[in-house]
């Protein structure tokens, strides 16, 4: 009688374990692929809700860059940080779902505000460009002028009292500069006020105390704003007591680079701002910061927005 081969039970156990591991790995690969695909699709475009005004304070290190998504589906860019930030800024604007920028504001000719603006203008369809009547011999500024000309665009002179846009619920106004002969380029900074029903934002570029006094004299009733982009990266030469009293912000955002050599923000400025609000947010601490409002005077803000971190209402 021929003997039957006896296969040890342990062999079957081994087969089962190997099969289970193979199945689990395939399942894991499928899940990982799905997650990767989802992440990729989410990174392509972020669409804000209708009738929302959203302000993104981009982290560009020691510089300024704000991208505003208006409730009428238009958008505005204020400044662009130093050279080298272009790819990141372009990617973020694309992520937010825009291929056109309706309003571009170059607050003044310093490179930490206009360093990558030429790249951005080349990348997107551009509507109106606003700049102060201030000049610079820097290669960055000259290249910006050349780019604007080559793209067939025109520059609108930014001047106090000019209205950029207005409808029943939304208004974009320029509060400064009012003069033409400032000694410091910072004081040519275009100051923009955006009002959406009961909500308001103020963007001050690098305007210093001299210009703050002018605005108090010329536009006092326009200064009060819920969210203030603090002037000159929190320099002690800006955010004077009288100006902060006039603005009376509920929130203050400071755009500055970690460990910058200027010591921004200065303790003196922080102390003056803190008399009005303790809600002070800095890009060197929280990276990109996003505010959203439906115009009712309340705000949702997101810290580290492009990392999808803490949301506070």
PDB file of C-alpha atoms in Angstrom:
ATOM      1  CA  UNK A   1       0.000   0.000   0.000  1.00  0.00           C
ATOM      2  CA  UNK A   2       1.335   3.294  -1.054  1.00  0.00           C
ATOM      3  CA  UNK A   3       1.753   5.758   1.797  1.00  0.00           C
ATOM      4  CA  UNK A   4      -0.047   9.114   1.539  1.00  0.00           C
ATOM      5  CA  UNK A   5       2.071  12.247   1.934  1.00  0.00           C
ATOM      6  CA  UNK A   6       1.240  14.057   5.147  1.00  0.00           C
ATOM      7  CA  UNK A   7       1.698  17.835   4.967  1.00  0.00           C
ATOM      8  CA  UNK A   8       2.292  19.340   8.406  1.00  0.00           C
ATOM      9  CA  UNK A   9      -0.441  21.628   9.763  1.00  0.00           C
ATOM     10  CA  UNK A  10       2.194  24.277  10.338  1.00  0.00           C
ATOM     11  CA  UNK A  11       2.632  24.524   6.561  1.00  0.00           C
ATOM     12  CA  UNK A  12      -1.044  25.454   6.092  1.00  0.00           C
ATOM     13  CA  UNK A  13      -0.745  28.015   8.879  1.00  0.00           C
ATOM     14  CA  UNK A  14       2.225  29.531   7.107  1.00  0.00           C
ATOM     15  CA  UNK A  15       0.293  29.742   3.831  1.00  0.00           C
ATOM     16  CA  UNK A  16      -2.624  31.453   5.556  1.00  0.00           C
ATOM     17  CA  UNK A  17      -0.326  33.990   7.211  1.00  0.00           C
ATOM     18  CA  UNK A  18       1.444  34.763   3.940  1.00  0.00           C
ATOM     19  CA  UNK A  19      -1.871  35.141   2.085  1.00  0.00           C
ATOM     20  CA  UNK A  20      -3.254  37.410   4.793  1.00  0.00           C
ATOM     21  CA  UNK A  21      -0.155  39.570   4.703  1.00  0.00           C
ATOM     22  CA  UNK A  22      -0.342  39.823   0.913  1.00  0.00           C
ATOM     23  CA  UNK A  23      -4.026  40.784   1.047  1.00  0.00           C
ATOM     24  CA  UNK A  24      -3.403  43.320   3.799  1.00  0.00           C
ATOM     25  CA  UNK A  25      -0.562  44.908   1.848  1.00  0.00           C
ATOM     26  CA  UNK A  26      -2.703  45.116  -1.274  1.00  0.00           C
ATOM     27  CA  UNK A  27      -5.541  46.640   0.753  1.00  0.00           C
ATOM     28  CA  UNK A  28      -3.146  49.098   2.350  1.00  0.00           C
ATOM     29  CA  UNK A  29      -1.759  50.033  -1.046  1.00  0.00           C
ATOM     30  CA  UNK A  30      -5.283  50.615  -2.338  1.00  0.00           C
ATOM     31  CA  UNK A  31      -6.139  52.815   0.674  1.00  0.00           C
ATOM     32  CA  UNK A  32      -2.854  54.714   0.420  1.00  0.00           C
ATOM     33  CA  UNK A  33      -3.400  55.254  -3.299  1.00  0.00           C
ATOM     34  CA  UNK A  34      -6.903  56.522  -2.601  1.00  0.00           C
ATOM     35  CA  UNK A  35      -5.644  58.880   0.112  1.00  0.00           C
ATOM     36  CA  UNK A  36      -2.866  60.085  -2.171  1.00  0.00           C
ATOM     37  CA  UNK A  37      -5.366  60.693  -4.955  1.00  0.00           C
ATOM     38  CA  UNK A  38      -7.693  62.534  -2.590  1.00  0.00           C
ATOM     39  CA  UNK A  39      -4.864  64.702  -1.268  1.00  0.00           C
ATOM     40  CA  UNK A  40      -3.783  65.492  -4.812  1.00  0.00           C
ATOM     41  CA  UNK A  41      -7.286  66.484  -5.849  1.00  0.00           C
ATOM     42  CA  UNK A  42      -7.731  68.621  -2.731  1.00  0.00           C
ATOM     43  CA  UNK A  43      -4.460  70.410  -3.425  1.00  0.00           C
ATOM     44  CA  UNK A  44      -5.622  71.466  -6.871  1.00  0.00           C
ATOM     45  CA  UNK A  45      -8.275  73.935  -5.784  1.00  0.00           C
ATOM     46  CA  UNK A  46      -9.963  75.270  -2.655  1.00  0.00           C
ATOM     47  CA  UNK A  47     -13.309  76.964  -3.220  1.00  0.00           C
ATOM     48  CA  UNK A  48     -14.593  79.407  -0.640  1.00  0.00           C
ATOM     49  CA  UNK A  49     -18.274  79.650   0.166  1.00  0.00           C
ATOM     50  CA  UNK A  50     -20.452  82.135  -1.693  1.00  0.00           C
ATOM     51  CA  UNK A  51     -20.838  85.643  -0.237  1.00  0.00           C
ATOM     52  CA  UNK A  52     -17.717  85.265   1.884  1.00  0.00           C
ATOM     53  CA  UNK A  53     -14.882  87.795   2.033  1.00  0.00           C
ATOM     54  CA  UNK A  54     -11.633  85.928   2.706  1.00  0.00           C
ATOM     55  CA  UNK A  55      -8.272  87.545   3.430  1.00  0.00           C
ATOM     56  CA  UNK A  56      -5.120  85.436   3.222  1.00  0.00           C
ATOM     57  CA  UNK A  57      -2.006  86.803   4.868  1.00  0.00           C
ATOM     58  CA  UNK A  58       0.693  84.791   3.099  1.00  0.00           C
ATOM     59  CA  UNK A  59       3.828  83.932   5.018  1.00  0.00           C
ATOM     60  CA  UNK A  60       6.622  85.409   2.879  1.00  0.00           C
ATOM     61  CA  UNK A  61       9.202  85.763   5.639  1.00  0.00           C
ATOM     62  CA  UNK A  62      10.360  89.340   6.214  1.00  0.00           C
ATOM     63  CA  UNK A  63       7.932  90.927   3.776  1.00  0.00           C
ATOM     64  CA  UNK A  64       4.272  91.537   2.999  1.00  0.00           C
ATOM     65  CA  UNK A  65       1.781  89.705   0.818  1.00  0.00           C
ATOM     66  CA  UNK A  66      -2.008  89.602   1.169  1.00  0.00           C
ATOM     67  CA  UNK A  67      -4.423  87.882  -1.183  1.00  0.00           C
ATOM     68  CA  UNK A  68      -8.069  88.910  -0.836  1.00  0.00           C
ATOM     69  CA  UNK A  69     -10.965  86.849  -2.163  1.00  0.00           C
ATOM     70  CA  UNK A  70     -13.863  89.246  -2.586  1.00  0.00           C
ATOM     71  CA  UNK A  71     -17.501  88.195  -2.105  1.00  0.00           C
ATOM     72  CA  UNK A  72     -18.264  89.068  -5.748  1.00  0.00           C
ATOM     73  CA  UNK A  73     -15.830  86.346  -6.940  1.00  0.00           C
ATOM     74  CA  UNK A  74     -13.160  88.904  -7.821  1.00  0.00           C
ATOM     75  CA  UNK A  75      -9.816  89.049  -6.032  1.00  0.00           C
ATOM     76  CA  UNK A  76      -7.002  91.396  -5.065  1.00  0.00           C
ATOM     77  CA  UNK A  77      -3.279  90.993  -4.382  1.00  0.00           C
ATOM     78  CA  UNK A  78      -1.514  93.456  -2.103  1.00  0.00           C
ATOM     79  CA  UNK A  79       2.290  93.129  -2.345  1.00  0.00           C
ATOM     80  CA  UNK A  80       4.287  89.986  -3.075  1.00  0.00           C
ATOM     81  CA  UNK A  81       7.206  89.610  -0.668  1.00  0.00           C
ATOM     82  CA  UNK A  82      10.890  89.293  -1.599  1.00  0.00           C
ATOM     83  CA  UNK A  83      12.262  87.643  -4.702  1.00  0.00           C
ATOM     84  CA  UNK A  84      12.183  83.867  -4.272  1.00  0.00           C
ATOM     85  CA  UNK A  85       8.609  83.646  -3.008  1.00  0.00           C
ATOM     86  CA  UNK A  86       7.068  83.538  -6.484  1.00  0.00           C
ATOM     87  CA  UNK A  87       6.503  79.809  -6.939  1.00  0.00           C
ATOM     88  CA  UNK A  88       4.937  79.445  -3.507  1.00  0.00           C
ATOM     89  CA  UNK A  89       2.631  82.442  -3.910  1.00  0.00           C
ATOM     90  CA  UNK A  90       1.534  81.293  -7.371  1.00  0.00           C
ATOM     91  CA  UNK A  91       0.838  77.790  -6.046  1.00  0.00           C
ATOM     92  CA  UNK A  92      -1.266  79.145  -3.201  1.00  0.00           C
ATOM     93  CA  UNK A  93      -3.318  81.379  -5.485  1.00  0.00           C
ATOM     94  CA  UNK A  94      -3.870  78.419  -7.811  1.00  0.00           C
ATOM     95  CA  UNK A  95      -4.890  76.295  -4.839  1.00  0.00           C
ATOM     96  CA  UNK A  96      -7.487  78.907  -3.956  1.00  0.00           C
ATOM     97  CA  UNK A  97      -8.907  78.513  -7.461  1.00  0.00           C
ATOM     98  CA  UNK A  98      -7.878  81.694  -9.292  1.00  0.00           C
ATOM     99  CA  UNK A  99      -6.256  82.230 -12.682  1.00  0.00           C
ATOM    100  CA  UNK A 100      -6.979  85.964 -12.793  1.00  0.00           C
ATOM    101  CA  UNK A 101      -6.167  88.744 -10.325  1.00  0.00           C
ATOM    102  CA  UNK A 102      -8.574  91.649 -10.747  1.00  0.00           C
ATOM    103  CA  UNK A 103      -6.678  94.183  -8.640  1.00  0.00           C
ATOM    104  CA  UNK A 104      -2.949  94.299  -7.915  1.00  0.00           C
ATOM    105  CA  UNK A 105      -1.572  96.792  -5.403  1.00  0.00           C
ATOM    106  CA  UNK A 106       2.164  97.408  -5.069  1.00  0.00           C
ATOM    107  CA  UNK A 107       2.197  99.471  -1.897  1.00  0.00           C
ATOM    108  CA  UNK A 108       5.683 100.948  -2.443  1.00  0.00           C
ATOM    109  CA  UNK A 109       8.936 100.134  -4.293  1.00  0.00           C
ATOM    110  CA  UNK A 110      10.792  98.208  -1.567  1.00  0.00           C
ATOM    111  CA  UNK A 111      11.806  94.689  -2.617  1.00  0.00           C
ATOM    112  CA  UNK A 112      10.211  92.965   0.389  1.00  0.00           C
ATOM    113  CA  UNK A 113       6.867  94.165  -1.011  1.00  0.00           C
ATOM    114  CA  UNK A 114       7.347  93.871  -4.782  1.00  0.00           C
ATOM    115  CA  UNK A 115      10.119  91.266  -5.083  1.00  0.00           C
ATOM    116  CA  UNK A 116       8.086  88.635  -6.934  1.00  0.00           C
ATOM    117  CA  UNK A 117       5.354  90.802  -8.422  1.00  0.00           C
ATOM    118  CA  UNK A 118       6.806  90.546 -11.942  1.00  0.00           C
ATOM    119  CA  UNK A 119       6.552  86.742 -11.781  1.00  0.00           C
ATOM    120  CA  UNK A 120       2.964  86.918 -10.626  1.00  0.00           C
ATOM    121  CA  UNK A 121       1.959  89.427 -13.294  1.00  0.00           C
ATOM    122  CA  UNK A 122       3.438  87.143 -15.953  1.00  0.00           C
ATOM    123  CA  UNK A 123       1.637  84.096 -14.564  1.00  0.00           C
ATOM    124  CA  UNK A 124      -1.922  85.417 -14.183  1.00  0.00           C
ATOM    125  CA  UNK A 125      -4.388  87.433 -16.189  1.00  0.00           C
ATOM    126  CA  UNK A 126      -4.277  90.850 -14.544  1.00  0.00           C
ATOM    127  CA  UNK A 127      -6.941  93.537 -14.258  1.00  0.00           C
ATOM    128  CA  UNK A 128      -6.012  96.895 -12.686  1.00  0.00           C
ATOM    129  CA  UNK A 129      -2.645  97.747 -11.125  1.00  0.00           C
ATOM    130  CA  UNK A 130      -2.352 100.419  -8.436  1.00  0.00           C
ATOM    131  CA  UNK A 131       0.951 101.969  -7.394  1.00  0.00           C
ATOM    132  CA  UNK A 132       1.915 105.209  -5.646  1.00  0.00           C
ATOM    133  CA  UNK A 133       3.697 108.009  -7.466  1.00  0.00           C
ATOM    134  CA  UNK A 134       7.037 106.924  -6.037  1.00  0.00           C
ATOM    135  CA  UNK A 135      10.131 105.758  -7.885  1.00  0.00           C
ATOM    136  CA  UNK A 136      13.217 103.728  -7.176  1.00  0.00           C
ATOM    137  CA  UNK A 137      16.432 102.984  -9.078  1.00  0.00           C
ATOM    138  CA  UNK A 138      16.485  99.382  -7.828  1.00  0.00           C
ATOM    139  CA  UNK A 139      16.608  96.634 -10.442  1.00  0.00           C
ATOM    140  CA  UNK A 140      13.545  95.014  -8.843  1.00  0.00           C
ATOM    141  CA  UNK A 141      11.425  98.120  -9.323  1.00  0.00           C
ATOM    142  CA  UNK A 142      12.715  98.766 -12.848  1.00  0.00           C
ATOM    143  CA  UNK A 143      12.001  95.149 -13.823  1.00  0.00           C
ATOM    144  CA  UNK A 144       8.463  95.481 -12.473  1.00  0.00           C
ATOM    145  CA  UNK A 145       7.838  98.548 -14.634  1.00  0.00           C
ATOM    146  CA  UNK A 146       9.270  96.721 -17.642  1.00  0.00           C
ATOM    147  CA  UNK A 147       7.051  93.683 -16.991  1.00  0.00           C
ATOM    148  CA  UNK A 148       3.931  95.819 -16.688  1.00  0.00           C
ATOM    149  CA  UNK A 149       4.747  97.530 -19.972  1.00  0.00           C
ATOM    150  CA  UNK A 150       5.553  94.274 -21.778  1.00  0.00           C
ATOM    151  CA  UNK A 151       2.248  92.761 -20.627  1.00  0.00           C
ATOM    152  CA  UNK A 152       0.367  95.731 -22.082  1.00  0.00           C
ATOM    153  CA  UNK A 153      -0.916  96.835 -18.667  1.00  0.00           C
ATOM    154  CA  UNK A 154      -1.340 100.318 -17.262  1.00  0.00           C
ATOM    155  CA  UNK A 155      -0.650 101.670 -13.792  1.00  0.00           C
ATOM    156  CA  UNK A 156      -3.364 103.542 -11.895  1.00  0.00           C
ATOM    157  CA  UNK A 157      -1.907 106.087  -9.493  1.00  0.00           C
ATOM    158  CA  UNK A 158      -2.895 105.203  -5.940  1.00  0.00           C
ATOM    159  CA  UNK A 159      -3.920 108.327  -4.056  1.00  0.00           C
ATOM    160  CA  UNK A 160      -5.904 109.067  -0.898  1.00  0.00           C
ATOM    161  CA  UNK A 161      -9.604 109.467  -1.632  1.00  0.00           C
ATOM    162  CA  UNK A 162      -9.669 107.104  -4.615  1.00  0.00           C
ATOM    163  CA  UNK A 163     -12.359 104.420  -4.669  1.00  0.00           C
ATOM    164  CA  UNK A 164     -11.273 101.173  -6.346  1.00  0.00           C
ATOM    165  CA  UNK A 165     -14.635  99.398  -6.185  1.00  0.00           C
ATOM    166  CA  UNK A 166     -18.073 100.051  -4.739  1.00  0.00           C
ATOM    167  CA  UNK A 167     -21.465  98.365  -4.712  1.00  0.00           C
ATOM    168  CA  UNK A 168     -24.262  98.114  -2.152  1.00  0.00           C
ATOM    169  CA  UNK A 169     -22.300  95.935   0.275  1.00  0.00           C
ATOM    170  CA  UNK A 170     -18.620  96.148  -0.721  1.00  0.00           C
ATOM    171  CA  UNK A 171     -16.245  99.089  -0.921  1.00  0.00           C
ATOM    172  CA  UNK A 172     -12.491  99.254  -1.547  1.00  0.00           C
ATOM    173  CA  UNK A 173     -10.939 102.629  -0.746  1.00  0.00           C
ATOM    174  CA  UNK A 174      -7.442 104.103  -0.751  1.00  0.00           C
ATOM    175  CA  UNK A 175      -6.694 106.247   2.331  1.00  0.00           C
ATOM    176  CA  UNK A 176      -3.042 107.078   1.642  1.00  0.00           C
ATOM    177  CA  UNK A 177      -0.692 108.442   0.352  1.00  0.00           C
ATOM    178  CA  UNK A 178      -1.963 111.993   0.262  1.00  0.00           C
ATOM    179  CA  UNK A 179       1.405 113.667  -0.369  1.00  0.00           C
ATOM    180  CA  UNK A 180       3.962 113.570  -3.185  1.00  0.00           C
ATOM    181  CA  UNK A 181       7.225 114.499  -1.467  1.00  0.00           C
ATOM    182  CA  UNK A 182       7.906 112.068   1.358  1.00  0.00           C
ATOM    183  CA  UNK A 183      11.564 111.578   2.265  1.00  0.00           C
ATOM    184  CA  UNK A 184      11.055 107.917   3.155  1.00  0.00           C
ATOM    185  CA  UNK A 185       9.610 105.496   0.585  1.00  0.00           C
ATOM    186  CA  UNK A 186       7.718 103.746   3.381  1.00  0.00           C
ATOM    187  CA  UNK A 187       5.433 106.752   3.685  1.00  0.00           C
ATOM    188  CA  UNK A 188       4.314 106.411   0.078  1.00  0.00           C
ATOM    189  CA  UNK A 189       2.711 103.099   1.092  1.00  0.00           C
ATOM    190  CA  UNK A 190      -0.736 102.565  -0.376  1.00  0.00           C
ATOM    191  CA  UNK A 191      -3.176 102.119   2.511  1.00  0.00           C
ATOM    192  CA  UNK A 192      -6.286 100.150   1.537  1.00  0.00           C
ATOM    193  CA  UNK A 193      -9.552  99.862   3.452  1.00  0.00           C
ATOM    194  CA  UNK A 194     -11.997  97.088   2.512  1.00  0.00           C
ATOM    195  CA  UNK A 195     -15.514  97.268   3.922  1.00  0.00           C
ATOM    196  CA  UNK A 196     -18.020  94.459   3.461  1.00  0.00           C
ATOM    197  CA  UNK A 197     -21.327  95.353   5.134  1.00  0.00           C
ATOM    198  CA  UNK A 198     -20.429  95.353   8.859  1.00  0.00           C
ATOM    199  CA  UNK A 199     -16.942  93.862   8.431  1.00  0.00           C
ATOM    200  CA  UNK A 200     -13.756  95.771   7.669  1.00  0.00           C
ATOM    201  CA  UNK A 201     -10.046  95.277   6.991  1.00  0.00           C
ATOM    202  CA  UNK A 202      -7.217  97.819   6.860  1.00  0.00           C
ATOM    203  CA  UNK A 203      -3.921  97.205   5.015  1.00  0.00           C
ATOM    204  CA  UNK A 204      -1.166  99.699   5.775  1.00  0.00           C
ATOM    205  CA  UNK A 205       1.955  98.589   3.916  1.00  0.00           C
ATOM    206  CA  UNK A 206       4.963 100.169   5.650  1.00  0.00           C
ATOM    207  CA  UNK A 207       3.259 103.459   6.499  1.00  0.00           C
ATOM    208  CA  UNK A 208       4.911 105.147   9.473  1.00  0.00           C
ATOM    209  CA  UNK A 209       3.700 107.558  12.136  1.00  0.00           C
ATOM    210  CA  UNK A 210       3.988 110.641   9.878  1.00  0.00           C
ATOM    211  CA  UNK A 211       1.434 109.192   7.477  1.00  0.00           C
ATOM    212  CA  UNK A 212      -0.665 107.823  10.330  1.00  0.00           C
ATOM    213  CA  UNK A 213      -1.078 111.411  11.546  1.00  0.00           C
ATOM    214  CA  UNK A 214      -2.110 112.507   8.059  1.00  0.00           C
ATOM    215  CA  UNK A 215      -4.778 109.802   7.902  1.00  0.00           C
ATOM    216  CA  UNK A 216      -6.085 110.749  11.314  1.00  0.00           C
ATOM    217  CA  UNK A 217      -6.452 114.329  10.063  1.00  0.00           C
ATOM    218  CA  UNK A 218      -7.838 113.487   6.625  1.00  0.00           C
ATOM    219  CA  UNK A 219      -9.721 110.218   6.991  1.00  0.00           C
ATOM    220  CA  UNK A 220     -10.440 109.688  10.669  1.00  0.00           C
ATOM    221  CA  UNK A 221     -13.954 108.332  10.159  1.00  0.00           C
ATOM    222  CA  UNK A 222     -12.623 105.755   7.666  1.00  0.00           C
ATOM    223  CA  UNK A 223      -9.887 104.342   9.871  1.00  0.00           C
ATOM    224  CA  UNK A 224     -11.911 102.175  12.253  1.00  0.00           C
ATOM    225  CA  UNK A 225     -11.418  98.586  11.125  1.00  0.00           C
ATOM    226  CA  UNK A 226     -11.980  95.192  12.678  1.00  0.00           C
ATOM    227  CA  UNK A 227      -8.809  93.608  11.278  1.00  0.00           C
ATOM    228  CA  UNK A 228      -5.588  95.605  10.969  1.00  0.00           C
ATOM    229  CA  UNK A 229      -2.565  94.547   8.930  1.00  0.00           C
ATOM    230  CA  UNK A 230      -0.010  96.195  11.192  1.00  0.00           C
ATOM    231  CA  UNK A 231       2.243  98.762   9.526  1.00  0.00           C
ATOM    232  CA  UNK A 232       5.904  98.122   8.702  1.00  0.00           C
ATOM    233  CA  UNK A 233       6.063  94.578  10.113  1.00  0.00           C
ATOM    234  CA  UNK A 234       5.468  95.854  13.640  1.00  0.00           C
ATOM    235  CA  UNK A 235       8.181  98.508  13.581  1.00  0.00           C
ATOM    236  CA  UNK A 236       8.360 100.948  16.509  1.00  0.00           C
ATOM    237  CA  UNK A 237       8.019 103.741  13.941  1.00  0.00           C
ATOM    238  CA  UNK A 238       4.462 102.676  13.099  1.00  0.00           C
ATOM    239  CA  UNK A 239       1.323 101.827  15.083  1.00  0.00           C
ATOM    240  CA  UNK A 240       1.305 105.053  17.076  1.00  0.00           C
ATOM    241  CA  UNK A 241      -1.065 105.311  20.031  1.00  0.00           C
ATOM    242  CA  UNK A 242      -3.358 107.780  18.240  1.00  0.00           C
ATOM    243  CA  UNK A 243      -3.504 105.627  15.133  1.00  0.00           C
ATOM    244  CA  UNK A 244      -4.313 102.441  17.035  1.00  0.00           C
ATOM    245  CA  UNK A 245      -6.998 104.337  18.957  1.00  0.00           C
ATOM    246  CA  UNK A 246      -8.526 105.515  15.674  1.00  0.00           C
ATOM    247  CA  UNK A 247      -8.469 102.051  14.068  1.00  0.00           C
ATOM    248  CA  UNK A 248      -9.529 100.276  17.272  1.00  0.00           C
ATOM    249  CA  UNK A 249      -8.945  96.816  15.787  1.00  0.00           C
ATOM    250  CA  UNK A 250     -10.404  93.615  17.155  1.00  0.00           C
ATOM    251  CA  UNK A 251      -7.629  91.657  15.440  1.00  0.00           C
ATOM    252  CA  UNK A 252      -4.110  92.608  14.366  1.00  0.00           C
ATOM    253  CA  UNK A 253      -1.920  90.690  11.899  1.00  0.00           C
ATOM    254  CA  UNK A 254       1.830  91.222  11.670  1.00  0.00           C
ATOM    255  CA  UNK A 255       3.777  89.984   8.656  1.00  0.00           C
ATOM    256  CA  UNK A 256       7.412  89.383   9.581  1.00  0.00           C
ATOM    257  CA  UNK A 257      10.189  86.815   9.281  1.00  0.00           C
ATOM    258  CA  UNK A 258      11.362  84.572  12.078  1.00  0.00           C
ATOM    259  CA  UNK A 259      14.536  85.927  13.690  1.00  0.00           C
ATOM    260  CA  UNK A 260      14.706  88.896  11.307  1.00  0.00           C
ATOM    261  CA  UNK A 261      17.647  91.261  11.763  1.00  0.00           C
ATOM    262  CA  UNK A 262      15.362  94.285  12.259  1.00  0.00           C
ATOM    263  CA  UNK A 263      13.912  92.954  15.503  1.00  0.00           C
ATOM    264  CA  UNK A 264      10.362  93.150  14.132  1.00  0.00           C
ATOM    265  CA  UNK A 265       7.916  93.288  15.707  1.00  0.00           C
ATOM    266  CA  UNK A 266       9.248  95.769  18.255  1.00  0.00           C
ATOM    267  CA  UNK A 267       8.042  95.542  21.816  1.00  0.00           C
ATOM    268  CA  UNK A 268       6.932  99.190  21.784  1.00  0.00           C
ATOM    269  CA  UNK A 269       4.570  98.560  18.868  1.00  0.00           C
ATOM    270  CA  UNK A 270       3.233  95.349  20.410  1.00  0.00           C
ATOM    271  CA  UNK A 271       2.464  97.165  23.660  1.00  0.00           C
ATOM    272  CA  UNK A 272       0.595  99.938  21.847  1.00  0.00           C
ATOM    273  CA  UNK A 273      -1.439  97.448  19.809  1.00  0.00           C
ATOM    274  CA  UNK A 274      -2.209  95.394  22.918  1.00  0.00           C
ATOM    275  CA  UNK A 275      -4.056  98.375  24.397  1.00  0.00           C
ATOM    276  CA  UNK A 276      -6.715  97.804  21.736  1.00  0.00           C
ATOM    277  CA  UNK A 277      -6.568  94.039  21.234  1.00  0.00           C
ATOM    278  CA  UNK A 278      -4.752  90.979  22.504  1.00  0.00           C
ATOM    279  CA  UNK A 279      -5.707  89.095  19.312  1.00  0.00           C
ATOM    280  CA  UNK A 280      -2.335  89.607  17.650  1.00  0.00           C
ATOM    281  CA  UNK A 281      -1.302  87.071  15.020  1.00  0.00           C
ATOM    282  CA  UNK A 282       2.165  86.907  13.455  1.00  0.00           C
ATOM    283  CA  UNK A 283       3.231  85.078  10.309  1.00  0.00           C
ATOM    284  CA  UNK A 284       6.564  84.193  11.935  1.00  0.00           C
ATOM    285  CA  UNK A 285       4.579  82.202  14.507  1.00  0.00           C
ATOM    286  CA  UNK A 286       1.523  80.991  12.582  1.00  0.00           C
ATOM    287  CA  UNK A 287       2.684  81.002   8.955  1.00  0.00           C
ATOM    288  CA  UNK A 288      -0.244  81.695   6.572  1.00  0.00           C
ATOM    289  CA  UNK A 289      -3.264  83.250   8.295  1.00  0.00           C
ATOM    290  CA  UNK A 290      -6.753  83.346   6.794  1.00  0.00           C
ATOM    291  CA  UNK A 291      -9.755  85.415   7.885  1.00  0.00           C
ATOM    292  CA  UNK A 292     -13.290  84.824   6.597  1.00  0.00           C
ATOM    293  CA  UNK A 293     -16.469  86.837   7.145  1.00  0.00           C
ATOM    294  CA  UNK A 294     -19.941  86.974   5.640  1.00  0.00           C
ATOM    295  CA  UNK A 295     -20.094  90.692   6.354  1.00  0.00           C
ATOM    296  CA  UNK A 296     -21.918  90.515   9.683  1.00  0.00           C
ATOM    297  CA  UNK A 297     -18.928  91.685  11.725  1.00  0.00           C
ATOM    298  CA  UNK A 298     -17.950  88.212  12.917  1.00  0.00           C
ATOM    299  CA  UNK A 299     -14.874  86.336  11.749  1.00  0.00           C
ATOM    300  CA  UNK A 300     -13.488  82.845  11.404  1.00  0.00           C
ATOM    301  CA  UNK A 301      -9.736  82.713  11.317  1.00  0.00           C
ATOM    302  CA  UNK A 302      -7.458  79.830  10.442  1.00  0.00           C
ATOM    303  CA  UNK A 303      -3.845  79.696  11.567  1.00  0.00           C
ATOM    304  CA  UNK A 304      -1.310  77.803   9.421  1.00  0.00           C
ATOM    305  CA  UNK A 305      -4.051  77.781   6.797  1.00  0.00           C
ATOM    306  CA  UNK A 306      -2.190  75.864   4.132  1.00  0.00           C
ATOM    307  CA  UNK A 307      -1.362  73.208   6.708  1.00  0.00           C
ATOM    308  CA  UNK A 308      -5.072  73.011   7.569  1.00  0.00           C
ATOM    309  CA  UNK A 309      -4.556  73.529  11.265  1.00  0.00           C
ATOM    310  CA  UNK A 310      -6.595  75.159  14.029  1.00  0.00           C
ATOM    311  CA  UNK A 311      -9.848  76.865  13.028  1.00  0.00           C
ATOM    312  CA  UNK A 312     -11.373  79.268  15.546  1.00  0.00           C
ATOM    313  CA  UNK A 313     -14.785  80.920  15.341  1.00  0.00           C
TER     314      UNK A 313
END
